[in-house]
CSV table of C-alpha atoms in Angstrom, one decimal:
chain,number,residue,atom,x,y,z
A,1,MET,CA,92.7,103.1,90.5
A,2,ARG,CA,92.9,99.3,90.1
A,3,ARG,CA,91.4,98.8,93.6
A,4,SER,CA,88.7,101.3,92.9
A,5,SER,CA,87.7,99.5,89.6
A,6,ALA,CA,87.8,96.1,91.3
A,7,ALA,CA,85.6,97.4,94.1
A,8,ARG,CA,83.1,98.8,91.6
A,9,ALA,CA,83.0,95.5,89.7
A,10,ARG,CA,82.4,93.5,92.9
A,11,THR,CA,79.6,95.9,93.9
A,12,ALA,CA,78.0,95.6,90.4
A,13,VAL,CA,78.1,91.8,90.6
A,14,LEU,CA,76.5,91.8,94.1
A,15,ILE,CA,73.7,94.1,93.0
A,16,LEU,CA,73.1,91.9,89.9
A,17,LEU,CA,72.9,88.8,92.1
A,18,ALA,CA,70.6,90.4,94.6
A,19,ALA,CA,68.3,91.7,91.9
A,20,THR,CA,68.2,88.2,90.3
A,21,ALA,CA,67.4,86.6,93.7
A,22,ILE,CA,64.5,89.1,94.3
A,23,MET,CA,63.1,88.5,90.8
A,24,LEU,CA,63.2,84.7,91.3
A,25,LEU,CA,61.4,85.2,94.7
A,26,CYS,CA,58.7,87.5,93.2
A,27,THR,CA,58.2,85.1,90.3
A,28,TYR,CA,57.8,82.1,92.7
A,29,VAL,CA,55.3,84.0,94.9
A,30,ALA,CA,53.2,85.3,91.9
A,31,TYR,CA,53.3,81.9,90.1
A,32,THR,CA,52.1,79.9,93.1
A,33,GLY,CA,49.9,82.6,94.7
A,34,LEU,CA,47.7,83.6,91.7
A,35,PRO,CA,46.3,80.0,91.1
A,36,TYR,CA,45.4,79.8,94.7
A,37,LEU,CA,43.7,83.3,94.5
A,38,TYR,CA,41.7,82.2,91.4
A,39,SER,CA,40.5,79.1,93.2
A,40,LEU,CA,39.2,81.2,96.1
A,41,LEU,CA,37.4,83.6,93.7
A,42,GLY,CA,35.9,80.6,91.8
A,43,ALA,CA,36.8,82.2,88.4
A,44,GLU,CA,39.9,82.1,86.2
A,45,PRO,CA,40.6,84.8,83.6
A,46,ASP,CA,41.6,84.0,80.0
A,47,PRO,CA,45.3,83.5,79.2
A,48,TYR,CA,45.9,87.2,78.1
A,49,TRP,CA,44.6,88.6,81.4
A,50,LYS,CA,46.5,85.9,83.3
A,51,GLN,CA,49.7,87.3,81.9
A,52,VAL,CA,48.7,90.9,82.6
A,53,ILE,CA,47.8,90.1,86.2
A,54,PHE,CA,51.0,88.0,86.6
A,55,ALA,CA,53.1,90.8,85.3
A,56,THR,CA,51.3,93.4,87.5
A,57,VAL,CA,51.6,91.3,90.6
A,58,PHE,CA,55.3,90.5,89.9
A,59,PHE,CA,56.0,94.2,89.4
A,60,ILE,CA,54.3,95.2,92.6
A,61,LEU,CA,56.1,92.5,94.6
A,62,PHE,CA,59.5,93.4,93.0
A,63,VAL,CA,59.1,97.1,93.7
A,64,GLY,CA,57.9,96.4,97.2
A,65,CYS,CA,60.9,94.2,98.0
A,66,VAL,CA,63.4,96.6,96.6
A,67,GLY,CA,61.7,99.5,98.5
A,68,ALA,CA,61.7,97.6,101.7
A,69,ILE,CA,65.4,96.7,101.4
A,70,SER,CA,66.3,100.2,100.4
A,71,SER,CA,64.4,101.6,103.4
A,72,LEU,CA,66.2,99.2,105.7
A,73,MET,CA,69.6,100.1,104.2
A,74,SER,CA,68.9,103.8,104.3
A,75,LYS,CA,68.0,103.6,108.0
A,76,ARG,CA,71.2,101.7,108.7
A,77,HIS,CA,73.2,104.2,106.7
A,78,MET,CA,71.5,107.1,108.6
A,79,ILE,CA,72.4,105.5,111.9
A,80,VAL,CA,76.0,105.1,110.8
A,81,TRP,CA,76.2,108.6,109.5
A,82,ASP,CA,74.8,109.9,112.8
A,83,MET,CA,77.5,108.0,114.7
A,84,ILE,CA,80.2,109.3,112.4
A,85,GLN,CA,79.0,112.9,112.9
A,86,ASP,CA,78.9,112.4,116.7
A,87,ALA,CA,82.4,111.0,116.6
A,88,MET,CA,83.7,113.9,114.5
A,89,ARG,CA,82.1,116.4,116.9
A,90,ARG,CA,83.8,114.7,119.9
A,91,ILE,CA,87.1,114.7,118.0
A,92,ALA,CA,86.8,118.4,117.3
A,93,LYS,CA,86.4,119.0,121.0
A,94,GLY,CA,89.6,117.1,121.8
A,95,ASP,CA,88.1,113.7,122.8
A,96,PHE,CA,90.3,111.2,120.9
A,97,SER,CA,89.0,108.2,122.8
A,98,VAL,CA,86.3,107.9,120.1
A,99,SER,CA,85.7,104.5,118.5
A,100,ILE,CA,82.8,103.6,116.2
A,101,ASP,CA,82.2,100.0,117.1
A,102,LEU,CA,80.2,98.6,114.2
A,103,PRO,CA,80.7,95.4,112.2
A,104,MET,CA,81.5,97.0,108.8
A,105,ASP,CA,83.0,95.7,105.6
A,106,GLU,CA,86.0,97.8,104.9
A,107,LYS,CA,85.5,97.2,101.2
A,108,ASP,CA,82.3,99.1,101.4
A,109,ARG,CA,82.6,102.9,101.1
A,110,LEU,CA,80.8,103.5,104.4
A,111,GLY,CA,82.9,100.9,106.1
A,112,THR,CA,86.0,102.6,104.8
A,113,ILE,CA,84.9,105.9,106.2
A,114,VAL,CA,84.2,104.3,109.6
A,115,SER,CA,87.6,102.7,109.6
A,116,ASN,CA,89.3,106.0,108.7
A,117,VAL,CA,87.5,107.9,111.4
A,118,ASN,CA,88.6,105.3,114.0
A,119,GLN,CA,92.2,105.4,112.7
A,120,MET,CA,92.2,109.2,112.7
A,121,ALA,CA,91.1,109.2,116.4
A,122,VAL,CA,93.9,106.8,117.3
A,123,GLU,CA,96.6,108.9,115.5
A,124,LEU,CA,95.3,112.2,116.9
A,125,GLY,CA,95.3,110.7,120.3
A,126,ALA,CA,98.9,109.6,119.9
A,127,LEU,CA,99.8,113.1,118.7
A,128,GLU,CA,98.0,114.7,121.6
A,129,LYS,CA,99.9,112.5,124.0
A,130,MET,CA,103.2,113.5,122.4
A,131,ARG,CA,102.2,117.2,122.6
A,132,GLN,CA,101.4,117.0,126.3
A,133,GLU,CA,104.6,115.2,127.0
A,134,PHE,CA,106.5,117.7,125.0
A,135,ILE,CA,105.0,120.7,126.9
A,136,SER,CA,105.6,118.9,130.2
A,137,ASN,CA,109.2,118.3,129.3
A,138,VAL,CA,109.8,121.9,128.0
A,139,SER,CA,108.2,123.3,131.2
A,140,HIS,CA,110.4,121.1,133.4
A,141,GLU,CA,113.6,121.8,131.5
A,142,ILE,CA,113.0,125.6,131.6
A,143,GLN,CA,111.7,125.7,135.2
A,144,SER,CA,114.9,124.0,136.5
A,145,PRO,CA,117.4,126.7,135.5
A,146,LEU,CA,114.9,129.5,136.2
A,147,THR,CA,114.5,128.2,139.8
A,148,SER,CA,118.2,128.0,140.2
A,149,ILE,CA,118.7,131.6,138.9
A,150,GLN,CA,116.0,132.9,141.1
A,151,GLY,CA,117.3,131.2,144.2
A,152,PHE,CA,120.9,132.4,143.7
A,153,ALA,CA,119.8,135.9,142.7
A,154,LYS,CA,118.1,136.2,146.1
A,155,ALA,CA,121.1,134.8,147.9
A,156,ILE,CA,123.4,137.5,146.3
A,157,LYS,CA,121.2,140.2,148.0
A,158,GLN,CA,122.5,139.1,151.4
A,159,GLU,CA,124.7,141.9,152.8
A,160,ASN,CA,127.0,139.7,154.8
A,161,LEU,CA,127.8,137.4,151.8
A,162,SER,CA,131.5,136.8,151.3
A,163,PRO,CA,133.1,137.9,148.0
A,164,GLU,CA,134.0,134.2,147.2
A,165,ALA,CA,130.4,133.1,147.8
A,166,ARG,CA,129.0,136.0,145.7
A,167,LEU,CA,131.3,135.1,142.8
A,168,ARG,CA,130.3,131.4,143.0
A,169,TYR,CA,126.6,132.3,143.0
A,170,ILE,CA,127.1,134.7,140.0
A,171,THR,CA,129.0,131.9,138.2
A,172,ILE,CA,126.1,129.5,138.8
A,173,ILE,CA,123.6,132.1,137.5
A,174,GLU,CA,125.7,132.6,134.4
A,175,THR,CA,125.9,128.9,133.8
A,176,GLU,CA,122.2,128.4,134.2
A,177,SER,CA,121.5,131.3,131.9
A,178,GLU,CA,123.6,129.8,129.2
A,179,ARG,CA,121.8,126.4,129.7
A,180,LEU,CA,118.4,128.2,129.4
A,181,SER,CA,119.6,129.9,126.2
A,182,LYS,CA,120.8,126.6,124.8
A,183,ILE,CA,117.5,124.9,125.5
A,184,SER,CA,115.7,127.8,123.7
A,185,ASP,CA,118.1,127.7,120.7
A,186,ASN,CA,117.7,123.9,120.4
A,187,LEU,CA,113.9,124.1,120.6
A,188,LEU,CA,113.9,126.8,117.9
A,189,LYS,CA,116.3,124.8,115.7
A,190,LEU,CA,114.3,121.6,116.1
A,191,THR,CA,111.0,123.4,115.3
A,192,SER,CA,112.6,125.0,112.3
A,193,LEU,CA,113.9,121.7,111.0
A,194,GLU,CA,110.6,120.0,111.4
A,195,SER,CA,108.7,122.8,109.7
A,196,LYS,CA,110.4,121.9,106.4
A,197,HIS,CA,111.1,125.6,105.8
A,198,HIS,CA,114.7,125.5,107.3
A,199,PRO,CA,117.3,126.7,104.8
A,200,PHE,CA,118.6,123.6,103.2
A,201,GLU,CA,121.3,123.8,100.5
A,202,GLN,CA,123.0,120.6,99.4
A,203,ILE,CA,126.4,120.9,97.8
A,204,PRO,CA,129.2,118.4,97.0
A,205,TYR,CA,132.1,118.7,99.5
A,206,ARG,CA,134.8,116.5,101.0
A,207,LEU,CA,133.4,114.9,104.1
A,208,ASP,CA,136.8,113.7,105.4
A,209,LYS,CA,138.1,117.3,105.5
A,210,GLN,CA,135.0,118.5,107.4
A,211,LEU,CA,135.4,115.7,110.0
A,212,ARG,CA,139.1,116.6,110.4
A,213,ASN,CA,138.3,120.3,110.9
A,214,VAL,CA,135.7,119.4,113.6
A,215,VAL,CA,138.3,117.2,115.4
A,216,LEU,CA,140.9,120.0,115.3
A,217,ALA,CA,138.3,122.6,116.5
A,218,SER,CA,137.5,120.5,119.5
A,219,GLU,CA,141.1,119.8,120.3
A,220,PRO,CA,141.3,121.9,123.5
A,221,LYS,CA,138.4,119.9,125.0
A,222,TRP,CA,139.8,116.4,124.4
A,223,LEU,CA,143.4,117.5,125.3
A,224,GLU,CA,142.1,118.8,128.6
A,225,LYS,CA,140.7,115.4,129.5
A,226,LYS,CA,143.9,113.7,128.1
A,227,LEU,CA,141.9,111.7,125.6
A,228,ASP,CA,143.5,109.7,122.8
A,229,MET,CA,142.0,110.7,119.4
A,230,GLU,CA,142.3,108.1,116.7
A,231,VAL,CA,141.2,109.3,113.3
A,232,GLU,CA,141.0,107.2,110.1
A,233,LEU,CA,139.3,109.0,107.2
A,234,GLU,CA,138.9,107.8,103.6
A,235,PRO,CA,138.8,110.7,101.1
A,236,LEU,CA,135.1,110.9,100.3
A,237,THR,CA,132.7,113.4,98.8
A,238,VAL,CA,129.0,113.7,99.8
A,239,ARG,CA,126.2,116.0,98.7
A,240,ALA,CA,124.8,117.6,101.8
A,241,ASP,CA,124.1,120.9,103.6
A,242,ARG,CA,127.6,121.6,105.0
A,243,ASP,CA,126.5,123.7,108.0
A,244,LEU,CA,123.8,121.2,109.1
A,245,MET,CA,126.2,118.3,108.8
A,246,SER,CA,128.8,120.2,110.8
A,247,GLN,CA,126.3,120.4,113.6
A,248,VAL,CA,125.9,116.6,113.5
A,249,TRP,CA,129.6,115.9,113.9
A,250,ILE,CA,130.1,118.6,116.5
A,251,ASN,CA,127.3,117.1,118.6
A,252,LEU,CA,128.4,113.5,118.3
A,253,LEU,CA,132.0,114.4,119.1
A,254,SER,CA,131.0,116.6,122.0
A,255,ASN,CA,129.0,113.8,123.5
A,256,ALA,CA,131.9,111.4,123.1
A,257,ILE,CA,134.2,113.8,124.9
A,258,LYS,CA,131.7,114.6,127.6
A,259,PHE,CA,131.0,111.0,128.6
A,260,THR,CA,134.5,109.5,128.2
A,261,PRO,CA,136.5,109.5,131.4
A,262,GLU,CA,140.0,111.1,131.5
A,263,GLY,CA,142.6,109.0,129.7
A,264,GLY,CA,140.0,107.3,127.4
A,265,THR,CA,140.0,106.9,123.7
A,266,ILE,CA,137.8,108.3,120.9
A,267,ARG,CA,137.9,106.8,117.4
A,268,ILE,CA,136.4,108.5,114.3
A,269,GLY,CA,136.3,106.6,111.1
A,270,LEU,CA,135.1,107.3,107.6
A,271,SER,CA,134.7,104.6,104.9
A,272,SER,CA,132.7,103.8,101.9
A,273,GLY,CA,130.6,100.8,100.7
A,274,GLU,CA,127.6,100.2,98.4
A,275,GLY,CA,127.4,103.8,97.3
A,276,ARG,CA,127.3,105.2,100.9
A,277,ALA,CA,129.7,107.0,103.2
A,278,ARG,CA,129.9,105.5,106.7
A,279,VAL,CA,130.9,107.6,109.6
A,280,SER,CA,131.5,106.1,113.0
A,281,VAL,CA,132.1,108.0,116.3
A,282,ALA,CA,133.2,105.5,119.0
A,283,ASP,CA,134.3,106.2,122.6
A,284,THR,CA,135.4,104.2,125.6
A,285,GLY,CA,133.0,106.1,127.8
A,286,ILE,CA,130.3,105.2,130.3
A,287,GLY,CA,128.1,103.5,127.7
A,288,LEU,CA,124.3,103.1,127.7
A,289,THR,CA,121.9,100.6,129.1
A,290,GLU,CA,119.6,98.8,126.6
A,291,GLU,CA,116.7,101.0,127.7
A,292,ASP,CA,118.7,104.1,127.2
A,293,ARG,CA,119.9,102.9,123.8
A,294,GLN,CA,116.3,102.5,122.6
A,295,HIS,CA,115.3,106.0,123.6
A,296,VAL,CA,118.5,108.0,123.1
A,297,PHE,CA,117.1,109.9,120.1
A,298,GLU,CA,113.9,111.0,121.8
A,299,ARG,CA,113.4,114.6,122.7
A,300,PHE,CA,114.6,115.5,126.2
A,301,TYR,CA,115.7,112.0,127.0
A,302,LYS,CA,118.8,112.0,129.1
A,303,ALA,CA,120.6,108.7,129.4
A,304,ASP,CA,122.8,109.9,132.3
A,305,LYS,CA,120.4,112.2,134.2
A,306,SER,CA,122.9,112.8,137.0
A,307,ARG,CA,125.5,114.1,134.6
A,308,THR,CA,123.8,115.8,131.7
A,309,SER,CA,122.2,118.4,133.9
A,310,SER,CA,125.5,119.5,135.4
A,311,ALA,CA,127.1,119.4,132.0
A,312,GLY,CA,124.4,121.6,130.5
A,313,GLY,CA,122.7,119.0,128.4
A,314,SER,CA,119.0,119.5,127.3
A,315,GLY,CA,118.3,116.1,125.8
A,316,LEU,CA,117.6,117.7,122.4
A,317,GLY,CA,121.0,117.3,120.7
A,318,LEU,CA,120.6,113.8,119.4
A,319,SER,CA,117.0,114.5,118.3
A,320,ILE,CA,118.4,117.4,116.2
A,321,VAL,CA,121.1,115.1,114.8
A,322,GLN,CA,118.6,112.4,113.8
A,323,LYS,CA,116.4,115.0,112.1
A,324,ILE,CA,119.3,116.4,110.1
A,325,ILE,CA,120.4,112.9,109.0
A,326,GLU,CA,116.8,112.0,107.9
A,327,MET,CA,116.6,115.3,105.9
A,328,HIS,CA,119.6,114.0,103.9
A,329,GLY,CA,118.1,110.6,103.3
A,330,GLY,CA,120.7,109.0,105.6
A,331,GLU,CA,120.5,106.8,108.7
A,332,ILE,CA,121.9,106.9,112.2
A,333,SER,CA,122.2,104.1,114.7
A,334,VAL,CA,123.8,103.5,118.1
A,335,GLU,CA,125.5,100.5,119.6
A,336,SER,CA,126.5,100.6,123.2
A,337,ARG,CA,126.9,98.6,126.5
A,338,LEU,CA,127.0,100.0,129.9
A,339,GLY,CA,130.6,100.6,131.0
A,340,GLU,CA,132.0,99.6,127.6
A,341,GLY,CA,131.6,102.7,125.5
A,342,THR,CA,129.3,103.8,122.7
A,343,VAL,CA,129.4,103.8,118.9
A,344,PHE,CA,127.3,106.1,116.7
A,345,LEU,CA,127.1,105.1,113.0
A,346,VAL,CA,125.9,107.5,110.3
A,347,THR,CA,125.4,106.5,106.7
A,348,LEU,CA,125.0,109.1,103.8
A,349,LEU,CA,124.8,108.8,100.1
A,350,LEU,CA,128.1,109.4,98.2
A,351,GLU,CA,128.4,112.0,95.5
A,352,ALA,CA,129.1,110.5,92.1
A,353,GLN,CA,132.0,112.9,91.3
A,354,GLU,CA,134.4,114.3,93.8
A,355,PRO,CA,135.6,117.9,93.6
A,356,ASP,CA,139.1,118.9,94.6
A,357,ALA,CA,137.9,120.7,97.8
């Protein structure tokens, strides 16, 4: 509102200055031109008619100048409006390379419209690029297990196939089917979370107990790899959606187990500070390159492409984790070096009062 009022005030001042300048110009022309006209005619009217003639000439000059300026401005505005309409038609047809290249004052309303149209085209172009990349990634991720299933299904039809080979092929088909199902589930989950219609019920609960339960539930996996699990949890209560946050911890812990070599260590910590709960999930695994670290939360991004495919990863897990954390007003970050392990740090707001359970 303040900006709008200031803009209107500036416009009014400019109009007043322009009108004053035109009036001064018309006065000068009438004042100097009429005596010259009288001398040509060889007659000079009395003072009364001089004033009438002066006022009439001044009025005609003033109206003519204003009309000429208005006509020029109107033509310029029409040209700009035609360009805006053409740009909008191209955008509607999917051409987002549109750019109205005109020197415009963004403080002017028409200039603001031109600027907004250009910005809209840029943002729609970026969204279209993301959409195309998303479709390409989905097609690739789905096509890979489908190709595998199709190939091994044909191989099973061979009559001279040994029972051992047949069982191996069936196992591969089963694994790829589960991978395809997981991709589908994660896509639906991510779409639901981004639609803002996903069930979201925040309640106060003990975060340390939830983390401890997740660690215990995954015990067979980390015992199988002979991993050391170090857990240090401060009793803290947060207000969050318990089920969604459980998915976060399961995903982070599963990744730590998956990418930590046999005999490694996983550390899970929970502490508080500045009204926030801080959860860290650290491992002594393969780590990430700097490039991988910057893209690790992007959809379908796989830091270790040679291993995530065989392990059934879809590259969607951390995107889902980040979305859930953002829904809770929290933050997630990652620190890692190749060959030196990875640390995921999650911060959430603490609940003011802690319940018993």
